Coordinates of N, CA and C in Angstrom, one line a residue:
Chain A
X996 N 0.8 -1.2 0.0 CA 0.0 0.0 0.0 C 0.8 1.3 0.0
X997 N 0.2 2.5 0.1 CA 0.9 3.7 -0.4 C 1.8 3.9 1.0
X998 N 2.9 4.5 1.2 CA 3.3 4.8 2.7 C 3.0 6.4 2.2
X999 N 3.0 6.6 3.8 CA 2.7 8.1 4.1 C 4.1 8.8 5.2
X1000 N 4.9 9.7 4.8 CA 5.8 10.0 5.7 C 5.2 11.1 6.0
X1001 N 5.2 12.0 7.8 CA 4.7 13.0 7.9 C 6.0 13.6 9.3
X1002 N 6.5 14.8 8.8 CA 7.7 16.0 9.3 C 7.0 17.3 9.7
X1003 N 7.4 17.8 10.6 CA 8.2 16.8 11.8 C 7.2 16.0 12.6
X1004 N 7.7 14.9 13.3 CA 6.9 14.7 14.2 C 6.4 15.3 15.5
X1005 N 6.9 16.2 15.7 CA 6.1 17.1 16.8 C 7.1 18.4 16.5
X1006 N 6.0 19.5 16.9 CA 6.2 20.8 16.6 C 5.9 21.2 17.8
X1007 N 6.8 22.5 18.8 CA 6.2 22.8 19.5 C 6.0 25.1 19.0
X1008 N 5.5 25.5 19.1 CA 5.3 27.3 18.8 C 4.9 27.7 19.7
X1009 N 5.4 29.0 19.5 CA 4.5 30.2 20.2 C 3.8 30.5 19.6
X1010 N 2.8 31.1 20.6 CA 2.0 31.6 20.0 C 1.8 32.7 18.7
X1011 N 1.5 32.9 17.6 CA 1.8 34.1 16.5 C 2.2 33.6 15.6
X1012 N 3.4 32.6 15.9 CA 4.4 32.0 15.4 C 3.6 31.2 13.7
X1013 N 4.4 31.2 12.5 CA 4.2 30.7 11.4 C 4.3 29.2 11.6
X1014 N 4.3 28.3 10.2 CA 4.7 26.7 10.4 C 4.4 26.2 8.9
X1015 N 5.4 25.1 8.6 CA 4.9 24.3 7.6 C 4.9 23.1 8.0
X1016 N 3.9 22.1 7.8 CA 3.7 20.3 8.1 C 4.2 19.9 6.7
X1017 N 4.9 19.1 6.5 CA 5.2 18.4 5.6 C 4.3 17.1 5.2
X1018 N 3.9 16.0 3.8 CA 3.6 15.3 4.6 C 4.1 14.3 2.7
X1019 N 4.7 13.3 2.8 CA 5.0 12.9 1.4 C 4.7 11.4 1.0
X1020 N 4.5 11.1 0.0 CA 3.7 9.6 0.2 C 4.3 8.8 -1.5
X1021 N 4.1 8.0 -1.3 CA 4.7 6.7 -2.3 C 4.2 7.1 -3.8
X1022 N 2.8 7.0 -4.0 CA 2.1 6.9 -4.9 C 1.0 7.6 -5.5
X1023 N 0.7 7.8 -6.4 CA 0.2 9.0 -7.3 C -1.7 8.7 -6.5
X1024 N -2.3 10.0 -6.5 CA -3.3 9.7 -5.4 C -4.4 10.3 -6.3
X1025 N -5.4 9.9 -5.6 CA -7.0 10.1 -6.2 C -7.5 11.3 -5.1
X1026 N -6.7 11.3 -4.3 CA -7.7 12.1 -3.3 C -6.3 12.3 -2.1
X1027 N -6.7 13.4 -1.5 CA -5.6 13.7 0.1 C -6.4 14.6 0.5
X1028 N -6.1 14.4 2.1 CA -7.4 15.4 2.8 C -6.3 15.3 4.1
X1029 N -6.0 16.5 4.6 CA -5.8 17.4 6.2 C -6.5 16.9 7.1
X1030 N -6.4 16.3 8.1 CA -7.2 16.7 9.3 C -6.9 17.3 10.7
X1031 N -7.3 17.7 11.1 CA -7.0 18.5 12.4 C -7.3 17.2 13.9
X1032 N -6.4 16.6 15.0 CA -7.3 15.8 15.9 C -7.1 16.6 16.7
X1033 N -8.1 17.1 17.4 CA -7.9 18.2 18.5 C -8.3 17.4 20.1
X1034 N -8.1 18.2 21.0 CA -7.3 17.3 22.4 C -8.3 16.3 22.9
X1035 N -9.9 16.8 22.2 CA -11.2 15.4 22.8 C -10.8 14.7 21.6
X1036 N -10.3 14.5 20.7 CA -10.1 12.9 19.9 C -10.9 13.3 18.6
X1037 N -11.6 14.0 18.9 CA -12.7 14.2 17.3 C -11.6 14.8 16.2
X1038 N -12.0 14.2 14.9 CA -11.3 14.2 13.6 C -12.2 15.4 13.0
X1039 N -11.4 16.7 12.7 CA -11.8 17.7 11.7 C -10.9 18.1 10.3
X1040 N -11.8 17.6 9.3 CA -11.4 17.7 7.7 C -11.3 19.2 7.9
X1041 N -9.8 19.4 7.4 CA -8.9 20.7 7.1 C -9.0 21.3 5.6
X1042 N -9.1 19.9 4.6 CA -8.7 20.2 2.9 C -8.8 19.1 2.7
X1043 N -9.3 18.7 1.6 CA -10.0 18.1 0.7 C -8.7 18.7 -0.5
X1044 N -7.6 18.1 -1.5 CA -6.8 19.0 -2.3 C -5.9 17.5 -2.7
X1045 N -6.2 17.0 -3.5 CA -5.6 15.9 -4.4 C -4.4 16.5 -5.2
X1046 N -5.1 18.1 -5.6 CA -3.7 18.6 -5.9 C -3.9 20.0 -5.9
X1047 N -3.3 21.1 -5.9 CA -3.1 22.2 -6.3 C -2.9 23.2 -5.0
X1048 N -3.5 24.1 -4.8 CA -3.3 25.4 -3.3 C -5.0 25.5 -3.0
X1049 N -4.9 25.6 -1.7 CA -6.4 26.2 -1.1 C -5.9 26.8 0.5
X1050 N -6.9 27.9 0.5 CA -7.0 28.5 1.5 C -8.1 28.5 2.2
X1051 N -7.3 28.9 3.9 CA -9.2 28.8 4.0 C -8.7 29.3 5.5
X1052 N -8.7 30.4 5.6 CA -8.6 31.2 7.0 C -7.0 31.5 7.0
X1053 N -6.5 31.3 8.3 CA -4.6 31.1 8.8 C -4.0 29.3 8.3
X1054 N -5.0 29.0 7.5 CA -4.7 27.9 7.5 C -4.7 27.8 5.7
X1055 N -3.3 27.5 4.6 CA -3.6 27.0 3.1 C -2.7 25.7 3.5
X1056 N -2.8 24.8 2.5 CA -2.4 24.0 1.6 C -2.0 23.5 0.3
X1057 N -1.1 22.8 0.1 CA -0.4 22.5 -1.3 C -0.5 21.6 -1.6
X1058 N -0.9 20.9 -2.5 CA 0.2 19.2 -3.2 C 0.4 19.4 -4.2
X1059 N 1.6 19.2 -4.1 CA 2.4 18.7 -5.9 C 1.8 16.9 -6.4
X1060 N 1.3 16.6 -6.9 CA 0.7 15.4 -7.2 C 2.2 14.5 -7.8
X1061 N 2.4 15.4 -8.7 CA 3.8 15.0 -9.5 C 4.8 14.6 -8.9
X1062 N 5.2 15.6 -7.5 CA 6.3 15.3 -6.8 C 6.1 14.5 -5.6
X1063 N 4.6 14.1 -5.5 CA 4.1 13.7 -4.4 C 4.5 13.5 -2.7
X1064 N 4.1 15.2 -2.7 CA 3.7 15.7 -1.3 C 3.1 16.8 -1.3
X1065 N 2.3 16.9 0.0 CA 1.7 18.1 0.6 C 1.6 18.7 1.7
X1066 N 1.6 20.2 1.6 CA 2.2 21.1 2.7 C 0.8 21.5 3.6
X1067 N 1.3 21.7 4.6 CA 0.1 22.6 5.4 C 0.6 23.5 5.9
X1068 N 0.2 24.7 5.6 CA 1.1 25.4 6.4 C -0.2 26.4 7.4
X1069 N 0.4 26.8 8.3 CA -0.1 27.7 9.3 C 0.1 28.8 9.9
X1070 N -0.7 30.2 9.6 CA 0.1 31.0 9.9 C -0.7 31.7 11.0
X1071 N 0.1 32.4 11.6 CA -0.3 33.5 12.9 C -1.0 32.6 14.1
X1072 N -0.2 31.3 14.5 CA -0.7 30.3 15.0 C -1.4 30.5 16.2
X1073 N -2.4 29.8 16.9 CA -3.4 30.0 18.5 C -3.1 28.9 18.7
X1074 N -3.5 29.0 20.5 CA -3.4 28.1 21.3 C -4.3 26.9 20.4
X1075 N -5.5 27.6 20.0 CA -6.5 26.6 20.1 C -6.0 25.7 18.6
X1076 N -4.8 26.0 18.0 CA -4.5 25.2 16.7 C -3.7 23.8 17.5
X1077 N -3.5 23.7 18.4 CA -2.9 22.4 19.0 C -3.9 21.2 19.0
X1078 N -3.1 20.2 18.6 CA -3.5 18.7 18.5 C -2.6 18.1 17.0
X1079 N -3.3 16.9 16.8 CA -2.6 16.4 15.5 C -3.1 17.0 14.1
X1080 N -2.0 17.1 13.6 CA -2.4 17.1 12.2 C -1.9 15.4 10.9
X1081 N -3.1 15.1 10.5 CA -2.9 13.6 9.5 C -3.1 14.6 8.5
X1082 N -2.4 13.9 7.4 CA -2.4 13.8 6.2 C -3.1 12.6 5.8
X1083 N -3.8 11.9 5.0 CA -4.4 10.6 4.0 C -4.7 10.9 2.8
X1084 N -3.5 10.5 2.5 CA -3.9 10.6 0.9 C -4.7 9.1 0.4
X1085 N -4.9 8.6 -1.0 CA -5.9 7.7 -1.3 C -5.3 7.5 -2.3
X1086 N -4.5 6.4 -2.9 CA -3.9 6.2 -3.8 C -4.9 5.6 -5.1
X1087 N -4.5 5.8 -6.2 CA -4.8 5.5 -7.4 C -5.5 4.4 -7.4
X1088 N -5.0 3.4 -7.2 CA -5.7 2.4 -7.2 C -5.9 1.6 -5.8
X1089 N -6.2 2.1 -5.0 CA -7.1 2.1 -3.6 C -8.4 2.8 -3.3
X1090 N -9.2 2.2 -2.4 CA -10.4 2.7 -1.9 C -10.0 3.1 -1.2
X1091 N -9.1 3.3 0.1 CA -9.1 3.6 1.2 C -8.0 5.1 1.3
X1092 N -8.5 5.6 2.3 CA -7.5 7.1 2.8 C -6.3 6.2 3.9
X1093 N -5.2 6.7 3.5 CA -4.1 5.7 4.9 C -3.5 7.6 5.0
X1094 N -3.8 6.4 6.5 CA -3.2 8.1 7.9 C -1.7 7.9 7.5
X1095 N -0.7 9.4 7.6 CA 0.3 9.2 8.3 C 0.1 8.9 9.8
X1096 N 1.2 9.0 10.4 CA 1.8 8.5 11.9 C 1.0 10.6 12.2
X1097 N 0.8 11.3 11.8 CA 0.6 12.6 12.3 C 1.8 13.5 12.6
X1098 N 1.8 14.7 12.7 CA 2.4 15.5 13.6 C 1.5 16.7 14.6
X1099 N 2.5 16.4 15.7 CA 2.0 16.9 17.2 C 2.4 18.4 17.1
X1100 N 1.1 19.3 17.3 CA 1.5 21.0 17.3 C 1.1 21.3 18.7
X1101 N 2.1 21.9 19.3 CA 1.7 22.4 20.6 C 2.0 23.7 20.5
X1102 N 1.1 24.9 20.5 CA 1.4 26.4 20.4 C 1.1 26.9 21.9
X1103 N 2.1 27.2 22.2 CA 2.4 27.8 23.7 C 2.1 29.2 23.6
X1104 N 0.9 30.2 24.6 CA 0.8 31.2 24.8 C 2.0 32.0 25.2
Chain B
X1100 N -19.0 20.6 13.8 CA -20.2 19.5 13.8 C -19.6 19.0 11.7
X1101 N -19.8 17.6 12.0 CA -19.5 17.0 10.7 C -20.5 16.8 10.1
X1102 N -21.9 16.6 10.5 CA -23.0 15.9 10.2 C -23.0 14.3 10.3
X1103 N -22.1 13.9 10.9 CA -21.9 12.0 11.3 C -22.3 12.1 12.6
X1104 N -23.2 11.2 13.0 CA -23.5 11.1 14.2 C -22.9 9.6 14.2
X1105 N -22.4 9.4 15.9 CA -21.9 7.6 16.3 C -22.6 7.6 17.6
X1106 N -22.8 6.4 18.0 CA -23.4 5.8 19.4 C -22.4 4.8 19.9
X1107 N -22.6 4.7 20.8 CA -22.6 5.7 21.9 C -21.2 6.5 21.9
X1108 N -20.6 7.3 22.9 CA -19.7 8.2 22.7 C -18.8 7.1 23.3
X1109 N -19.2 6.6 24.4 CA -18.4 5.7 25.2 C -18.3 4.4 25.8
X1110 N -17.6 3.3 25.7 CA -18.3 2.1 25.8 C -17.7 1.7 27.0
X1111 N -17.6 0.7 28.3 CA -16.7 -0.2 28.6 C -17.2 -1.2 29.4
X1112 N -16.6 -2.8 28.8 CA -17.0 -4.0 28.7 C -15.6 -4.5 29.0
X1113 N -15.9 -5.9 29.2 CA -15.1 -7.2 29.4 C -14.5 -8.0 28.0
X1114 N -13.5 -8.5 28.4 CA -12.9 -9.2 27.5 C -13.6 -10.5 27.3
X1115 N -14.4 -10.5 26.3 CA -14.7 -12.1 25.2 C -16.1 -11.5 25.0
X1116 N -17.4 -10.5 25.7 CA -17.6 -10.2 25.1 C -18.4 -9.3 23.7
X1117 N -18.9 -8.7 23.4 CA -19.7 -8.7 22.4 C -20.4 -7.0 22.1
X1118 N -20.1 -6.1 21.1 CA -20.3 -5.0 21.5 C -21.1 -4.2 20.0
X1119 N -21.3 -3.3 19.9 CA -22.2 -2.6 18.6 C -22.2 -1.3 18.3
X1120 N -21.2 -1.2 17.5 CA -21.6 0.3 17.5 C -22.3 0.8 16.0
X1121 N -22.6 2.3 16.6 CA -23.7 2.7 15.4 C -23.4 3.8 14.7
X1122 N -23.4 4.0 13.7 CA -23.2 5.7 12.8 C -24.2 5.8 11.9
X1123 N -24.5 7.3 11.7 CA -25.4 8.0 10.9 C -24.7 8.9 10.0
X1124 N -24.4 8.3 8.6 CA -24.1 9.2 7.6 C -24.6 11.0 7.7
X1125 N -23.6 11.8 7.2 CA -24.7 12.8 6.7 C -25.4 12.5 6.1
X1126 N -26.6 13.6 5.7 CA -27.6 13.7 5.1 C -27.2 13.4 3.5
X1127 N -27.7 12.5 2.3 CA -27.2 12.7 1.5 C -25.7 11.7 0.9
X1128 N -25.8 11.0 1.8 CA -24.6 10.5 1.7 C -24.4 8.9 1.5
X1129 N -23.7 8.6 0.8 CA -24.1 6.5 0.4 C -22.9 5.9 0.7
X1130 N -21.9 6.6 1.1 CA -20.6 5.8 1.4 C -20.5 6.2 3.2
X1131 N -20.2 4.8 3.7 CA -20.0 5.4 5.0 C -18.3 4.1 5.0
X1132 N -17.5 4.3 6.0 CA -16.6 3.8 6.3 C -16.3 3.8 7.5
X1133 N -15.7 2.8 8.2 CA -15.1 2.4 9.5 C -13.5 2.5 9.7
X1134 N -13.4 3.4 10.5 CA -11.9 3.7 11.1 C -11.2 3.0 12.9
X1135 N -10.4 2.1 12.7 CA -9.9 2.1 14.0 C -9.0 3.2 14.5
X1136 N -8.1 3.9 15.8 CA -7.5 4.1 16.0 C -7.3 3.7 17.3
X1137 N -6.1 3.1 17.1 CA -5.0 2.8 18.8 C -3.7 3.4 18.2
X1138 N -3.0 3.3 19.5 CA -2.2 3.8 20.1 C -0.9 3.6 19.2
X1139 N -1.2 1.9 19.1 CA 0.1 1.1 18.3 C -0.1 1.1 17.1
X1140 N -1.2 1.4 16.6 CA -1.5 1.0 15.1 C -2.0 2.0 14.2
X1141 N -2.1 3.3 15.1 CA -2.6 4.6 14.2 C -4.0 4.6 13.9
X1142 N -4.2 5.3 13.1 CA -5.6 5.3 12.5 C -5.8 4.5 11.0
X1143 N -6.5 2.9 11.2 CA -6.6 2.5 10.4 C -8.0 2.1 9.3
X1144 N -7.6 2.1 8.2 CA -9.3 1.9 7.6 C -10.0 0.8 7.7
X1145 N -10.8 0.1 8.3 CA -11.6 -1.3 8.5 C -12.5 -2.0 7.3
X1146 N -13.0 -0.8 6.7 CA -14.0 -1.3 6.0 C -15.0 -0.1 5.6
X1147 N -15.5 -0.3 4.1 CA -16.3 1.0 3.4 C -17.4 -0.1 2.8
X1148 N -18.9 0.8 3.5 CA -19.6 0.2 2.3 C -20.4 1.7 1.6
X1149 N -21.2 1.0 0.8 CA -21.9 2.1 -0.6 C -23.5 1.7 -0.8
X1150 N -24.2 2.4 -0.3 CA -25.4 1.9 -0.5 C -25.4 0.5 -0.3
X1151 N -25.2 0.2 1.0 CA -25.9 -1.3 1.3 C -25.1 -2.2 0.8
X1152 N -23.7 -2.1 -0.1 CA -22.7 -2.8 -0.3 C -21.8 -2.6 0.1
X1153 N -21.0 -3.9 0.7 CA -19.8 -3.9 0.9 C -18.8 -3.7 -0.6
X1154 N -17.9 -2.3 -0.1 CA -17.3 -1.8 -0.9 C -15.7 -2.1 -1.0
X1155 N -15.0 -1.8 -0.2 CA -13.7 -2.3 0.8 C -13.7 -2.7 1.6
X1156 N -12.3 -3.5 2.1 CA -12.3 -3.8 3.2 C -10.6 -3.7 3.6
X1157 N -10.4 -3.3 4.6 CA -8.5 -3.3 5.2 C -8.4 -4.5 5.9
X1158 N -8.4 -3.7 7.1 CA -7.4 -4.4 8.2 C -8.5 -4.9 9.5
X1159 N -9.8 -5.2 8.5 CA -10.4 -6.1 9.8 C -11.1 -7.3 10.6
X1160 N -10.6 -7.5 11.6 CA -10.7 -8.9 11.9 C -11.8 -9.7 11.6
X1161 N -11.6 -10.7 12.1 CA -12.7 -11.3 11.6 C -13.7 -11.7 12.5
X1162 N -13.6 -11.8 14.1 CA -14.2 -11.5 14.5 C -14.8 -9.6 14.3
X1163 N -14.6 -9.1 13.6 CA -15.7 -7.9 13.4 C -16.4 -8.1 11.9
X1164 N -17.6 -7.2 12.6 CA -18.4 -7.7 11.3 C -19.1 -6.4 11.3
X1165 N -19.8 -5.8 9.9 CA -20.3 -4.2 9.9 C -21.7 -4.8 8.9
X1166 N -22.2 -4.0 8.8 CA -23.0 -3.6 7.6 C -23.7 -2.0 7.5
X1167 N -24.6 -1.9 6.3 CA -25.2 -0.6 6.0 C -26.8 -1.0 6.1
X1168 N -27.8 -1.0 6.5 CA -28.9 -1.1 6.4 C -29.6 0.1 5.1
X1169 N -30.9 -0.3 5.4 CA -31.7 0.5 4.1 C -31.4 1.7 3.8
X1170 N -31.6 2.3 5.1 CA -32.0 3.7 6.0 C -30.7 4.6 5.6
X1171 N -29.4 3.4 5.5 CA -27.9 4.2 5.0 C -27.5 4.3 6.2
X1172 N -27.7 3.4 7.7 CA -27.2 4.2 8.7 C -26.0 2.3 9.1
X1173 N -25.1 2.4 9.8 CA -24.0 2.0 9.6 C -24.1 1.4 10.9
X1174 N -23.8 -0.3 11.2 CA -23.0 -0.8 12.8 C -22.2 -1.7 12.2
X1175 N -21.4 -1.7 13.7 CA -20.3 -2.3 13.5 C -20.4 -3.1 14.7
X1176 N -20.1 -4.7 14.3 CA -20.0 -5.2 15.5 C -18.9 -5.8 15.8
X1177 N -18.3 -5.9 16.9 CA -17.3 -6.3 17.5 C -17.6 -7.7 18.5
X1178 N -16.8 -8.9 18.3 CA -17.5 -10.0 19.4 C -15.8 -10.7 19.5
X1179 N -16.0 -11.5 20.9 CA -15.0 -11.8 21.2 C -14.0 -11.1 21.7
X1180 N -14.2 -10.2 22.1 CA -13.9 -9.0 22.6 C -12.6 -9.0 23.3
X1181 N -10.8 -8.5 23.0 CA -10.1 -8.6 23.9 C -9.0 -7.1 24.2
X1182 N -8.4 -7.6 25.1 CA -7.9 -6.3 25.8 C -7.2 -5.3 24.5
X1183 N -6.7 -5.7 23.4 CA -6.0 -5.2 22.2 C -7.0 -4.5 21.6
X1184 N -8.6 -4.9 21.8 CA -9.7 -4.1 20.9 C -9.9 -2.7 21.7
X1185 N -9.3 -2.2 22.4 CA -9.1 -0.9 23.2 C -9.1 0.4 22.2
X1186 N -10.2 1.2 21.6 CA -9.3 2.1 20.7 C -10.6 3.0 20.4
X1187 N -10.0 4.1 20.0 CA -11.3 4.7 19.5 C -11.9 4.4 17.8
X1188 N -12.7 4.0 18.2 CA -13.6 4.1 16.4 C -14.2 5.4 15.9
X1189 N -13.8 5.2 14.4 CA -14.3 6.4 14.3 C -15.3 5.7 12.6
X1190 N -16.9 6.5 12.6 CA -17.2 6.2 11.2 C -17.0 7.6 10.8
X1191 N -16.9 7.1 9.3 CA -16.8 8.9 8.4 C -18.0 8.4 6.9
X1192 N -18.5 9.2 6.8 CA -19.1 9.3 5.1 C -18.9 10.1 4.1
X1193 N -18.8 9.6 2.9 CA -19.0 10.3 1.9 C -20.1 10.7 0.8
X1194 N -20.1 11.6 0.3 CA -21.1 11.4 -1.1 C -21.7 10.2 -1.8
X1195 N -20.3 9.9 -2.3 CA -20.5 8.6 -2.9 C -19.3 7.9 -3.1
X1196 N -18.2 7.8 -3.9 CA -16.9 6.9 -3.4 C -16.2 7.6 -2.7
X1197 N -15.1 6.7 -2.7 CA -14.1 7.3 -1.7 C -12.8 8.3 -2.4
X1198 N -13.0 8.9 -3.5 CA -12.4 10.0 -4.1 C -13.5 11.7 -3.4
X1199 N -14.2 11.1 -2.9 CA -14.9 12.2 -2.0 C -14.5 12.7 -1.1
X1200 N -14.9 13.4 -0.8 CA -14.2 14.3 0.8 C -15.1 13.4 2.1
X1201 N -14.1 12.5 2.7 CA -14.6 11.9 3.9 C -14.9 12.8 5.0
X1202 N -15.9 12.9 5.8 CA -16.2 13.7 6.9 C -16.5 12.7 8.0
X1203 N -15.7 13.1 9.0 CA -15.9 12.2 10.2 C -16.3 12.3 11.8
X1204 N -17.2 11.5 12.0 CA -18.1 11.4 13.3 C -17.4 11.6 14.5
X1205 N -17.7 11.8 15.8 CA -16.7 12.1 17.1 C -16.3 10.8 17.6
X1206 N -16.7 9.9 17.1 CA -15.8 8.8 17.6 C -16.7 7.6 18.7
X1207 N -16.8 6.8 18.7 CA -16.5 5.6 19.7 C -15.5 4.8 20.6
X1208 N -15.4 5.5 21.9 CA -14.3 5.2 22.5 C -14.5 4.1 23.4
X1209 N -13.6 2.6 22.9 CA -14.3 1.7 22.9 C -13.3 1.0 24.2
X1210 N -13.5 0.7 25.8 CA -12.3 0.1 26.9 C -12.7 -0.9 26.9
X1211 N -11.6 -1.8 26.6 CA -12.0 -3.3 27.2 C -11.6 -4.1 28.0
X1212 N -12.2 -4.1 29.6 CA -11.3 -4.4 30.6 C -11.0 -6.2 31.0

């Protein structure tokens, strides 16, 4: 199946502070989607972006399909941006979304 | 709010056995899928169906068993129950395949003592 590598594994910020999530994967994909896990455990879809840029508040994203990976980046960061961030992308010829391992954001006031 | 509802929020039972959980697609929606996650194993995919079909399937055991009823609404059952089935479940749905944007429910957080 596709692997998913995701950099760094834990981030820690201040508060204000900018960021990029990395996140890079094996195989040409049908689908990749962000999510946010915030400290009660619930999963929130970030981007929906198989390829190209989207914005959407302090929060865009990227994928190069071609070079296969995608950025998250975060700017002017808040406490309340702490928890994991997955990447799942959904390979070409798969049904399924495979999680990275995540990365841990802890933004310190 | 995702529009996925799951039942219950929180479970905890004994090891061997036997347990049920439930999700409600959004409104609109014919793909629903089953997510594990633990500790050791991350968040993994279990199984997708599509309008009342089994569509995919990953990484799940065989003591677990799911289906989709008419209604589009989603359980999953769990039997034989042991200390490793510790984890939160999560369902997510989509539109219609899985090239959709999955949106996912708060979870089933499932102890098995």
């Amino acid at each position: 199946g596709i692997q998913v590598e995701q950099s760094p594994p834990d981030l820690i910020l201040q508060e204000g502070a900018n960021s990029t999530l990395r996140c890079n994967f094996s195989d040409s994909v049908n689908n990749l989607q962000w999510f946010h896990q915030n400290p009660w455990g619930q999963l929130i879809n970030l981007f929906y972006i198989p390829s190209g840029t989207k914005q959407n508040g302090r929060l865009s994203a990227t994928t190069v399909a071609t070079e296969r990976y995608s950025l998250l980046y975060i700017s002017s960061s808040q406490t309340t941006d702490s928890g994991v961030y997955f990447c799942a992308p959904q390979a070409s010829n798969d049904y399924k979304l495979s999680f990275g391992a995540g990365t841990t954001v802890t933004v310190r006031a | 709010d995702s529009g996925v509802t799951q039942t219950p929020k929180h479970l905890i039972t004994a090891t061997g056995q036997r347990v049920t959980l439930r999700c409600s697609p959004r409104s609109g929606d014919l793909s629903v899928y089953w997510y594990q996650q633990s500790l050791d194993q991350g968040l993994q995919f279990l199984i997708q169906y599509y309008n009342g079909e089994e569509r995919a399937k990953g990484n799940i055991l065989e003591r677990f068993s799911a289906q989709q009823f008419p209604d589009l609404h989603s359980e999953l059952n769990l039997s034989s129950l042991e200390l490793g089935d510790s984890a939160l479940y999560f369902c997510a749905s989509s539109a219609a395949g899985s090239t959709d944007t999955q949106y996912f429910g708060p979870g089933t957080r499932l102890t098995v003592l």
